[in-house]
Each structure stands twice: as structure tokens, then as C-alpha cells.
């Protein structure tokens, strides 16, 4: 491998993956990113000095742009992190999720095949499996797809397009499906950065419903290690699932953030539940241990402390990414429930 194309590399997981690849390999990295509200070049700060990072501003759904990126850089592999990713936004408007996650993925996948790109990694989510009851066993990779939200449905559709390409054309693609990530550079619309920044800034902590929904939290560094393992060792058409083996209710997460930030517990407010709110996600990590020799390294206890500290020392970053469009989304989404 000499050159890896990472789409969505200016977002949360993408930028952590770019950093991980630059730090742990000798590969050149090309980032293709549309710089939506969630993409920010500040997430890649400092990496330009490696001399191994190139950035192209464009959409995975723009065929001529993708064609020219492949012609200019001739990547050996593509990791597709570009996506619309927030469930709450998909409830308000599903169309951008179809455009990027389904149409965009289908388009870049076809162009990659036509240009004989050696490997395609589709970064997906455990949300394609739908919701677990508290007593159900954790997800396994070949569980059936039962997405609840438009976000999860669009990711499931993209996964099926990737698998169809493998079956029909023999494309050398793999899929990763990971549980909820946390860590540095996550856009402050998702639970952990939202609650952390609000706690640090003395603003309300809006818990949906009764706060008893469960997520399996994985540090983004562990997810990045999993993506690279799937890239290098995964079987054509393989589906690889990763989790942190750290199931927590949202209330437990928020209470720990309150403790880590020394915020008053009175900031916590129960607000209207998310429509179609999945109760629980959990991953059986034993498959990835056997197939990829992968397991998570960072405990939620240490990882959350480190993450809260990162946001505490990067308030200027947070200020910068929360531009006008985010503020108006936030006011629309929480304004009425919080006031
Ligand atoms: P994010 O929202 O932080 O970043 C998405 C990035 O994609 C942004 O930089 C954005 O500008 C870019 N982008 C959006 N549309 C694009 C387009 N049409 N063309 C090019 N770039 C585009 O998302 P994230 O949390 O980093 O998620 C990355 C991937 O990982 C997604 O596919 C997501 O479904 C998956 N995933 C996320 C989680 C999680 O907990 N965050 C868990 C499992 C899987
Ligand atoms: P989120 O970070 O949006 O990830 P996902 O919906 O993809 O799992 O939400 C994680 C959990 O936190 C989910 O159960 C919804 C809940 N949540 C809140 O209670 N309040 C909030 O303000 C947000 C953003 C999420």
C-alpha cells in the first residue's frame, strides 16, 4: 500500500483515522471531503507537516470529482467514511442521507471498480441491525437488518449496494459496522461532546425520554484500529463488527460527565424522547478477535476521562465548529423543549 483515499476525512472518525494512519504507517493519505456542517479542516491540524496528506474538497456523489481524484492520486484503497451521520437530523430531513449515504456510496463504489482500486472499505454502523431488548444477546455480523431511523436505513441500503457489487462484479470490498464512538474531534451534536461542552459551559444537559437507553461505547482509536485490520486482513465481502464491550445507559454517561466536569447535577433535564428511539445496541466482539485479531484497548472509564479533558482544553475548537448553521439547528431542535 502506498496511497489510501479516506472520504469524510475531515469529520470525526475520518480525521481520527487520517491521524492514526499518518502516525502508524508510511502511507500517503488523500482526503476527499465535502466539508458539510460536520467536516472541518481544523480536525486535520498539524498533519500537513507530515508531507503525506493531500486534501480535495468535493462530494463522493460528484462523479467527475471522484474520477479526477482517482486519476490524480491513483489510490490503492478507499475507506469510505463520508456520510450524513446524525439520527436526529435524519428525523427532520431524510433526503441528504439518501443522497450521500446511498447514492454517494453507490457512485464512488462503481467508479472505484471501473478504475481497479484494489480495496474498498465501507464504514457502517451497528444501527443497521435495529434495536435490542435488554435481555437479547449482542449483535452478530450476520444478524438481519432492521434499521429504525432514516440514518440507519440509509446505511443499511449502502451496505446492501456494496454487497451486491461484491456478488455481481467480484469487487474487493469489506464492510465494518461499529457501535457508538467517542473521542476527540466529535461534532457537538452527538451525546458525549454535546453533554461535555454543555456541562463545561453551564448549559442544560437534555436527556431524551427516561435516559435508560443503552449504547455500547467504543473509543474512536479502537474503531480506527478495527478499520485498518479489516482493510488489511478482511475477506472480500466480509462484514466486521466492533464494539467497546462497554454498555452504559445514557443516564450513567451523563452522570459521569457531570462528575468529571464538576458541573451541578441540576443541569440535567429530561426532554421529549426521540421518535423511534432504539432502546439498546451491543456488539459481540468475539468474531473480530478470531477473524482480525482485534479487540478494544481503551476502557470507557479511562477513555471518557481523557475525552472530557480533550474538550476542556479545546474549547476554541468547539467554538469554531459550532458555526451559525449549527446554532440555528440547536435552537430549532432543543429550543422549545428546554425553555
Ligand atoms: P461525521 O458526521 O463526524 O463526519 C462525516 C464527514 O463526511 C464530514 O467531514 C462531512 O463533511 C463528510 N461528508 C458528508 N457528506 C459528504 C459527501 N457527500 N462527500 C464527501 N464528504 C462528505 O461522521 P462520523 O461520526 O465521523 O462517521 C463517519 C462514518 O462512520 C459514517 O459512515 C458513520 O455512519 C460511521 N459510524 C459512525 C459512528 C459514530 O459513533 N460516530 C459509529 C459507527 C459508524
Ligand atoms: P447519539 O450520540 O445521537 O448517537 P445514536 O443516536 O446514533 O446512538 O445519541 C446517543 C444516545 O444519547 C441516544 O440514545 C440518544 C441520546 N441523546 C440524548 O439523550 N440527548 C441528546 O441531546 C442526544 C444528542 C442524544
Short mmCIF file of C-alpha atoms and ligand atoms in Angstrom, two decimals:
data_model
loop_
_atom_site.label_atom_id
_atom_site.label_comp_id
_atom_site.label_asym_id
_atom_site.label_seq_id
_atom_site.Cartn_x
_atom_site.Cartn_y
_atom_site.Cartn_z
CA UNK A 1 0.00 0.00 0.00
CA UNK A 2 1.32 3.43 -0.87
CA UNK A 3 -1.76 5.66 -1.06
CA UNK A 4 -5.04 5.48 0.86
CA UNK A 5 -8.07 7.61 -0.01
CA UNK A 6 -10.19 8.43 3.04
CA UNK A 7 -13.53 10.04 2.24
CA UNK A 8 -15.10 12.11 5.00
CA UNK A 9 -11.59 12.55 6.41
CA UNK A 10 -12.40 15.97 7.84
CA UNK A 11 -15.15 14.52 10.07
CA UNK A 12 -14.88 12.84 13.46
CA UNK A 13 -13.92 9.24 12.66
CA UNK A 14 -12.31 10.14 9.33
CA UNK A 15 -9.92 12.69 10.87
CA UNK A 16 -9.00 10.31 13.69
CA UNK A 17 -8.34 7.64 11.05
CA UNK A 18 -6.17 10.01 8.99
CA UNK A 19 -4.15 10.82 12.15
CA UNK A 20 -3.85 7.13 13.02
CA UNK A 21 -2.67 6.18 9.50
CA UNK A 22 -0.13 9.02 9.33
CA UNK A 23 1.21 8.10 12.78
CA UNK A 24 1.33 4.30 12.40
CA UNK A 25 2.11 3.67 8.70
CA UNK A 26 4.26 5.14 5.94
CA UNK A 27 1.29 5.51 3.53
CA UNK A 28 0.26 8.70 1.78
CA UNK A 29 -3.29 9.79 2.62
CA UNK A 30 -5.71 11.65 0.37
CA UNK A 31 -8.83 13.12 1.99
CA UNK A 32 -11.94 13.76 -0.11
CA UNK A 33 -14.50 15.70 1.93
CA UNK A 34 -17.47 17.90 1.06
CA UNK A 35 -16.95 19.95 4.26
CA UNK A 36 -20.59 19.83 5.33
CA UNK A 37 -21.50 21.26 8.74
CA UNK A 38 -19.75 18.19 10.25
CA UNK A 39 -16.49 18.46 8.32
CA UNK A 40 -13.78 20.83 9.48
CA UNK A 41 -10.21 21.22 8.29
CA UNK A 42 -9.21 22.13 11.85
CA UNK A 43 -9.70 18.42 12.62
CA UNK A 44 -6.60 17.71 10.49
CA UNK A 45 -4.47 20.46 12.02
CA UNK A 46 -0.78 19.59 12.39
CA UNK A 47 -0.88 16.65 9.98
CA UNK A 48 0.14 18.73 6.95
CA UNK A 49 3.72 18.81 8.25
CA UNK A 50 3.97 15.06 7.56
CA UNK A 51 4.11 15.88 3.82
CA UNK A 52 1.95 12.79 3.26
CA UNK A 53 -1.53 14.32 3.41
CA UNK A 54 -3.48 15.77 0.46
CA UNK A 55 -6.94 17.30 0.68
CA UNK A 56 -9.59 17.57 -2.03
CA UNK A 57 -12.82 19.49 -1.40
CA UNK A 58 -15.63 17.57 -3.09
CA UNK A 59 -18.51 15.14 -2.75
CA UNK A 60 -18.44 11.37 -3.11
CA UNK A 61 -21.65 11.84 -5.12
CA UNK A 62 -19.87 14.03 -7.72
CA UNK A 63 -18.69 11.57 -10.37
CA UNK A 64 -16.29 13.88 -12.19
CA UNK A 65 -14.68 14.94 -8.92
CA UNK A 66 -14.18 11.32 -7.80
CA UNK A 67 -12.87 10.36 -11.27
CA UNK A 68 -10.28 13.13 -11.13
CA UNK A 69 -9.20 12.23 -7.58
CA UNK A 70 -8.59 8.64 -8.69
CA UNK A 71 -6.74 9.82 -11.81
CA UNK A 72 -4.57 12.29 -9.87
CA UNK A 73 -3.67 10.11 -6.86
CA UNK A 74 -4.19 6.51 -8.02
CA UNK A 75 -5.05 5.21 -4.52
CA UNK A 76 -4.51 1.53 -3.67
CA UNK A 77 -7.58 1.51 -1.44
CA UNK A 78 -10.55 3.63 -0.35
CA UNK A 79 -12.04 3.88 3.14
CA UNK A 80 -15.48 5.45 2.82
CA UNK A 81 -16.22 7.46 5.98
CA UNK A 82 -18.18 10.19 4.19
CA UNK A 83 -21.76 10.24 5.38
CA UNK A 84 -24.62 12.10 6.95
CA UNK A 85 -24.48 10.66 10.45
CA UNK A 86 -26.89 12.19 12.94
CA UNK A 87 -30.12 10.31 13.69
CA UNK A 88 -31.92 13.46 14.92
CA UNK A 89 -31.16 15.26 11.65
CA UNK A 90 -32.45 12.26 9.67
CA UNK A 91 -35.77 12.55 11.53
CA UNK A 92 -36.09 16.17 10.38
CA UNK A 93 -35.00 15.55 6.79
CA UNK A 94 -34.05 12.18 5.30
CA UNK A 95 -33.14 13.23 1.77
CA UNK A 96 -29.50 14.28 2.41
CA UNK A 97 -28.99 10.82 3.97
CA UNK A 98 -30.17 9.13 0.77
CA UNK A 99 -28.12 11.48 -1.42
CA UNK A 100 -24.79 10.94 0.36
CA UNK A 101 -25.09 7.60 2.14
CA UNK A 102 -26.91 5.65 -0.58
CA UNK A 103 -26.36 7.48 -3.89
CA UNK A 104 -22.90 8.80 -2.99
CA UNK A 105 -21.63 5.42 -1.80
CA UNK A 106 -23.07 3.65 -4.85
CA UNK A 107 -21.41 6.18 -7.13
CA UNK A 108 -17.91 6.10 -5.61
CA UNK A 109 -18.05 2.31 -5.37
CA UNK A 110 -18.77 1.99 -9.12
CA UNK A 111 -16.07 4.46 -10.05
CA UNK A 112 -13.58 2.65 -7.81
CA UNK A 113 -14.41 -0.64 -9.55
CA UNK A 114 -14.07 0.89 -13.03
CA UNK A 115 -10.65 2.25 -12.03
CA UNK A 116 -9.49 -1.06 -10.49
CA UNK A 117 -8.97 0.33 -6.99
CA UNK A 118 -7.65 -2.67 -5.05
CA UNK A 119 -9.81 -2.45 -1.94
CA UNK A 120 -12.96 -0.65 -0.75
CA UNK A 121 -13.86 -0.40 2.94
CA UNK A 122 -17.40 0.73 3.68
CA UNK A 123 -17.55 2.18 7.21
CA UNK A 124 -21.00 1.36 8.52
CA UNK A 125 -22.81 1.13 11.83
CA UNK A 126 -24.40 -1.39 14.18
CA UNK A 127 -27.59 0.71 13.92
CA UNK A 128 -28.42 -1.22 10.71
CA UNK A 129 -29.43 -4.15 12.98
CA UNK A 130 -32.10 -2.09 14.77
CA UNK A 131 -32.82 -2.22 18.47
CA UNK A 132 -32.09 -4.88 21.10
CA UNK A 133 -34.15 -5.63 24.19
CA UNK A 134 -32.18 -5.55 27.45
CA UNK A 135 -32.23 -9.37 27.59
CA UNK A 136 -31.24 -10.01 23.93
CA UNK A 137 -27.75 -11.30 23.08
CA UNK A 138 -25.45 -8.68 21.47
CA UNK A 139 -25.41 -8.25 17.67
CA UNK A 140 -23.52 -10.70 15.47
CA UNK A 141 -22.37 -9.71 12.00
CA UNK A 142 -24.87 -11.84 10.10
CA UNK A 143 -27.92 -10.74 12.10
CA UNK A 144 -30.75 -9.47 9.92
CA UNK A 145 -31.01 -5.79 9.07
CA UNK A 146 -33.87 -3.97 10.81
CA UNK A 147 -32.98 -0.27 10.76
CA UNK A 148 -35.28 2.08 12.70
CA UNK A 149 -34.17 5.57 11.65
CA UNK A 150 -33.67 7.08 8.21
CA UNK A 151 -29.97 7.32 9.08
CA UNK A 152 -29.74 3.59 9.83
CA UNK A 153 -31.91 2.71 6.80
CA UNK A 154 -29.63 4.71 4.51
CA UNK A 155 -26.55 2.97 5.94
CA UNK A 156 -28.19 -0.44 5.52
CA UNK A 157 -29.06 0.42 1.90
CA UNK A 158 -25.46 1.43 1.23
CA UNK A 159 -24.19 -1.81 2.78
CA UNK A 160 -26.50 -3.81 0.51
CA UNK A 161 -25.22 -1.93 -2.55
CA UNK A 162 -21.65 -2.80 -1.50
CA UNK A 163 -22.52 -6.48 -1.02
CA UNK A 164 -24.36 -6.54 -4.37
CA UNK A 165 -21.23 -5.16 -6.04
CA UNK A 166 -19.12 -7.90 -4.44
CA UNK A 167 -21.52 -10.62 -5.61
CA UNK A 168 -22.13 -9.24 -9.10
CA UNK A 169 -18.72 -7.87 -10.03
CA UNK A 170 -16.34 -9.53 -7.57
CA UNK A 171 -15.42 -6.13 -6.12
CA UNK A 172 -12.85 -6.39 -3.35
CA UNK A 173 -14.92 -4.67 -0.68
CA UNK A 174 -15.46 -5.19 3.06
CA UNK A 175 -17.91 -3.61 5.49
CA UNK A 176 -17.28 -2.56 9.07
CA UNK A 177 -20.17 -2.00 11.50
CA UNK A 178 -19.21 -0.30 14.73
CA UNK A 179 -21.04 0.75 17.87
CA UNK A 180 -21.17 4.33 19.24
CA UNK A 181 -17.80 6.10 19.07
CA UNK A 182 -16.48 8.83 21.34
CA UNK A 183 -13.20 10.74 21.46
CA UNK A 184 -11.61 13.96 20.21
CA UNK A 185 -12.99 15.97 17.26
CA UNK A 186 -16.56 14.63 17.51
CA UNK A 187 -19.11 17.18 16.39
CA UNK A 188 -21.01 18.50 19.43
CA UNK A 189 -24.42 17.27 18.30
CA UNK A 190 -23.71 13.70 19.49
CA UNK A 191 -24.32 12.70 23.11
CA UNK A 192 -20.83 12.78 24.64
CA UNK A 193 -19.40 16.01 23.15
CA UNK A 194 -22.77 17.77 23.49
CA UNK A 195 -23.11 16.89 27.18
CA UNK A 196 -19.43 17.57 27.90
CA UNK A 197 -19.41 21.03 26.34
CA UNK A 198 -22.77 21.95 27.86
CA UNK A 199 -21.56 20.79 31.28
CA UNK A 200 -18.33 22.80 30.93
CA UNK A 201 -20.29 25.86 29.81
CA UNK A 202 -23.06 25.56 32.46
CA UNK A 203 -25.81 24.86 29.93
CA UNK A 204 -28.68 22.32 30.26
CA UNK A 205 -27.99 18.61 29.67
CA UNK A 206 -31.00 17.38 27.64
CA UNK A 207 -31.64 13.65 28.28
CA UNK A 208 -34.16 12.09 25.90
CA UNK A 209 -37.07 10.16 27.47
CA UNK A 210 -36.16 8.37 30.70
CA UNK A 211 -32.42 8.14 29.94
CA UNK A 212 -32.47 4.33 30.14
CA UNK A 213 -31.48 3.69 26.51
CA UNK A 214 -28.22 1.75 26.31
CA UNK A 215 -25.29 2.29 23.96
CA UNK A 216 -22.04 0.29 23.71
CA UNK A 217 -19.28 2.94 23.77
CA UNK A 218 -16.02 2.47 21.89
CA UNK A 219 -13.08 4.88 21.78
CA UNK A 220 -12.57 6.13 18.23
CA UNK A 221 -8.91 4.97 18.35
CA UNK A 222 -10.08 1.37 18.77
CA UNK A 223 -12.53 1.77 15.89
CA UNK A 224 -9.69 3.11 13.69
CA UNK A 225 -7.56 0.06 14.57
CA UNK A 226 -10.51 -2.13 13.56
CA UNK A 227 -10.98 -0.34 10.22
CA UNK A 228 -7.29 -0.85 9.38
CA UNK A 229 -7.47 -4.51 10.41
CA UNK A 230 -10.47 -5.02 8.12
CA UNK A 231 -8.68 -3.14 5.32
CA UNK A 232 -5.58 -5.31 5.59
CA UNK A 233 -6.95 -8.69 6.69
CA UNK A 234 -10.67 -8.75 5.87
CA UNK A 235 -12.07 -11.24 3.37
CA UNK A 236 -13.71 -10.00 0.19
CA UNK A 237 -17.39 -9.41 1.05
CA UNK A 238 -16.72 -9.78 4.78
CA UNK A 239 -18.73 -7.89 7.39
CA UNK A 240 -16.80 -6.98 10.57
CA UNK A 241 -18.40 -5.69 13.74
CA UNK A 242 -16.65 -3.75 16.51
CA UNK A 243 -17.83 -2.59 19.89
CA UNK A 244 -16.29 -1.35 23.11
CA UNK A 245 -17.89 -4.02 25.34
CA UNK A 246 -18.89 -1.02 27.47
CA UNK A 247 -22.68 -0.85 27.67
CA UNK A 248 -24.00 2.18 29.56
CA UNK A 249 -27.37 3.84 29.92
CA UNK A 250 -27.44 7.45 28.76
CA UNK A 251 -28.09 8.47 32.38
CA UNK A 252 -24.89 6.73 33.50
CA UNK A 253 -22.93 8.54 30.80
CA UNK A 254 -24.36 11.95 31.67
CA UNK A 255 -23.83 11.40 35.41
CA UNK A 256 -20.18 10.51 34.80
CA UNK A 257 -19.71 13.61 32.62
CA UNK A 258 -21.23 15.71 35.40
CA UNK A 259 -18.74 14.18 37.85
CA UNK A 260 -15.75 14.65 35.51
CA UNK A 261 -16.60 18.31 34.82
CA UNK A 262 -17.69 19.19 38.39
CA UNK A 263 -20.92 20.53 36.89
CA UNK A 264 -24.06 20.88 39.06
CA UNK A 265 -26.38 17.85 38.68
CA UNK A 266 -29.26 20.33 38.37
CA UNK A 267 -28.15 20.99 34.75
CA UNK A 268 -29.64 17.62 33.75
CA UNK A 269 -33.11 17.91 32.18
CA UNK A 270 -35.39 15.19 30.85
CA UNK A 271 -36.77 16.27 27.47
CA UNK A 272 -39.16 14.75 24.92
CA UNK A 273 -37.98 11.37 23.66
CA UNK A 274 -36.58 10.86 20.14
CA UNK A 275 -39.25 9.31 17.86
CA UNK A 276 -38.34 5.68 17.06
CA UNK A 277 -35.59 5.76 19.71
CA UNK A 278 -33.69 2.44 19.67
CA UNK A 279 -33.50 1.01 23.19
CA UNK A 280 -30.16 -0.74 23.08
CA UNK A 281 -27.15 -1.56 20.89
CA UNK A 282 -24.45 -4.08 21.84
CA UNK A 283 -21.77 -5.94 19.91
CA UNK A 284 -20.38 -9.44 20.26
CA UNK A 285 -16.64 -8.77 19.84
CA UNK A 286 -15.62 -12.43 19.74
CA UNK A 287 -15.91 -12.57 15.92
CA UNK A 288 -13.40 -9.73 15.38
CA UNK A 289 -10.98 -11.35 17.82
CA UNK A 290 -10.99 -14.57 15.80
CA UNK A 291 -11.08 -13.10 12.28
CA UNK A 292 -8.96 -9.96 12.68
CA UNK A 293 -7.12 -10.49 15.98
CA UNK A 294 -8.83 -7.27 17.12
CA UNK A 295 -10.19 -6.25 20.49
CA UNK A 296 -10.77 -2.85 22.10
CA UNK A 297 -7.88 -1.47 24.19
CA UNK A 298 -9.34 1.62 25.86
CA UNK A 299 -11.77 1.24 28.77
CA UNK A 300 -14.74 3.61 28.92
CA UNK A 301 -13.54 4.74 32.35
CA UNK A 302 -10.16 5.96 31.03
CA UNK A 303 -11.36 6.95 27.56
CA UNK A 304 -14.17 9.18 28.80
CA UNK A 305 -11.88 10.93 31.30
CA UNK A 306 -9.33 11.57 28.52
CA UNK A 307 -12.08 12.75 26.15
CA UNK A 308 -13.64 15.18 28.64
CA UNK A 309 -10.16 16.59 29.27
CA UNK A 310 -9.66 17.00 25.49
CA UNK A 311 -12.86 19.04 25.16
CA UNK A 312 -11.96 21.08 28.26
CA UNK A 313 -8.65 22.04 26.65
CA UNK A 314 -10.12 22.57 23.16
CA UNK A 315 -12.95 25.00 23.81
CA UNK A 316 -11.71 27.19 20.95
CA UNK A 317 -12.12 24.21 18.58
CA UNK A 318 -15.67 23.73 19.84
CA UNK A 319 -16.46 27.40 19.36
CA UNK A 320 -15.11 27.24 15.82
CA UNK A 321 -17.09 24.19 14.70
CA UNK A 322 -20.35 25.44 16.19
CA UNK A 323 -20.98 27.91 13.41
CA UNK A 324 -24.23 29.70 12.64
CA UNK A 325 -25.91 26.76 10.95
CA UNK A 326 -25.27 24.55 13.96
CA UNK A 327 -26.58 27.16 16.35
CA UNK A 328 -29.82 27.51 14.41
CA UNK A 329 -30.20 23.70 14.26
CA UNK A 330 -29.63 23.53 18.03
CA UNK A 331 -32.19 26.22 18.73
CA UNK A 332 -34.76 24.53 16.46
CA UNK A 333 -34.13 21.10 17.94
CA UNK A 334 -33.90 21.88 21.65
CA UNK A 335 -35.27 25.42 21.87
CA UNK A 336 -38.84 24.54 22.70
CA UNK A 337 -38.15 21.53 24.94
CA UNK A 338 -35.60 23.38 27.05
CA UNK A 339 -37.31 26.74 27.53
P1 LIG B 1 -19.20 12.96 10.91
O1 LIG B 1 -20.59 13.47 10.70
O2 LIG B 1 -18.40 13.49 12.04
O3 LIG B 1 -18.33 13.22 9.58
C1 LIG B 1 -18.81 12.95 8.30
C2 LIG B 1 -17.82 13.56 7.31
O4 LIG B 1 -18.27 13.25 5.98
C3 LIG B 1 -17.72 15.10 7.40
O5 LIG B 1 -16.38 15.51 7.30
C4 LIG B 1 -18.51 15.57 6.18
O6 LIG B 1 -18.06 16.82 5.69
C5 LIG B 1 -18.24 14.45 5.20
N1 LIG B 1 -19.25 14.33 4.15
C6 LIG B 1 -20.61 14.33 4.30
N2 LIG B 1 -21.20 14.19 3.10
C7 LIG B 1 -20.20 14.05 2.18
C8 LIG B 1 -20.16 13.86 0.78
N3 LIG B 1 -21.29 13.77 0.05
N4 LIG B 1 -18.96 13.73 0.18
C9 LIG B 1 -17.81 13.83 0.88
N5 LIG B 1 -17.78 14.04 2.21
C10 LIG B 1 -18.96 14.14 2.85
O7 LIG B 1 -19.35 11.39 10.95
P2 LIG B 1 -18.52 10.29 11.79
O8 LIG B 1 -19.10 10.14 13.12
O9 LIG B 1 -17.08 10.57 11.63
O10 LIG B 1 -18.90 8.98 10.95
C11 LIG B 1 -18.07 8.50 9.89
C12 LIG B 1 -18.63 7.19 9.40
O11 LIG B 1 -18.65 6.25 10.48
C13 LIG B 1 -20.07 7.28 8.90
O12 LIG B 1 -20.21 6.46 7.77
C14 LIG B 1 -20.89 6.73 10.04
O13 LIG B 1 -22.09 6.15 9.56
C15 LIG B 1 -19.94 5.70 10.62
N6 LIG B 1 -20.13 5.38 12.05
C16 LIG B 1 -20.15 6.38 12.97
C17 LIG B 1 -20.28 6.05 14.32
C18 LIG B 1 -20.26 7.10 15.41
O14 LIG B 1 -20.50 6.77 16.58
N7 LIG B 1 -19.95 8.37 15.10
C19 LIG B 1 -20.42 4.72 14.71
C20 LIG B 1 -20.40 3.71 13.73
C21 LIG B 1 -20.25 4.08 12.39
P1 LIG B 2 -26.31 9.98 19.60
O1 LIG B 2 -25.00 10.48 20.08
O2 LIG B 2 -27.16 10.88 18.76
O3 LIG B 2 -26.00 8.61 18.85
P2 LIG B 2 -27.03 7.47 18.28
O4 LIG B 2 -28.39 8.03 18.26
O5 LIG B 2 -26.50 7.27 16.89
O6 LIG B 2 -26.87 6.30 19.18
O7 LIG B 2 -27.18 9.53 20.85
C1 LIG B 2 -26.71 8.57 21.77
C2 LIG B 2 -27.81 8.34 22.79
O8 LIG B 2 -28.00 9.54 23.55
C3 LIG B 2 -29.16 8.04 22.17
O9 LIG B 2 -29.83 7.08 22.99
C4 LIG B 2 -29.90 9.35 22.20
C5 LIG B 2 -29.35 10.02 23.46
N1 LIG B 2 -29.27 11.52 23.43
C6 LIG B 2 -29.84 12.25 24.47
O10 LIG B 2 -30.42 11.70 25.43
N2 LIG B 2 -29.75 13.62 24.43
C7 LIG B 2 -29.12 14.27 23.40
O11 LIG B 2 -29.09 15.51 23.39
C8 LIG B 2 -28.54 13.48 22.34
C9 LIG B 2 -27.85 14.15 21.19
C10 LIG B 2 -28.63 12.09 22.41
#
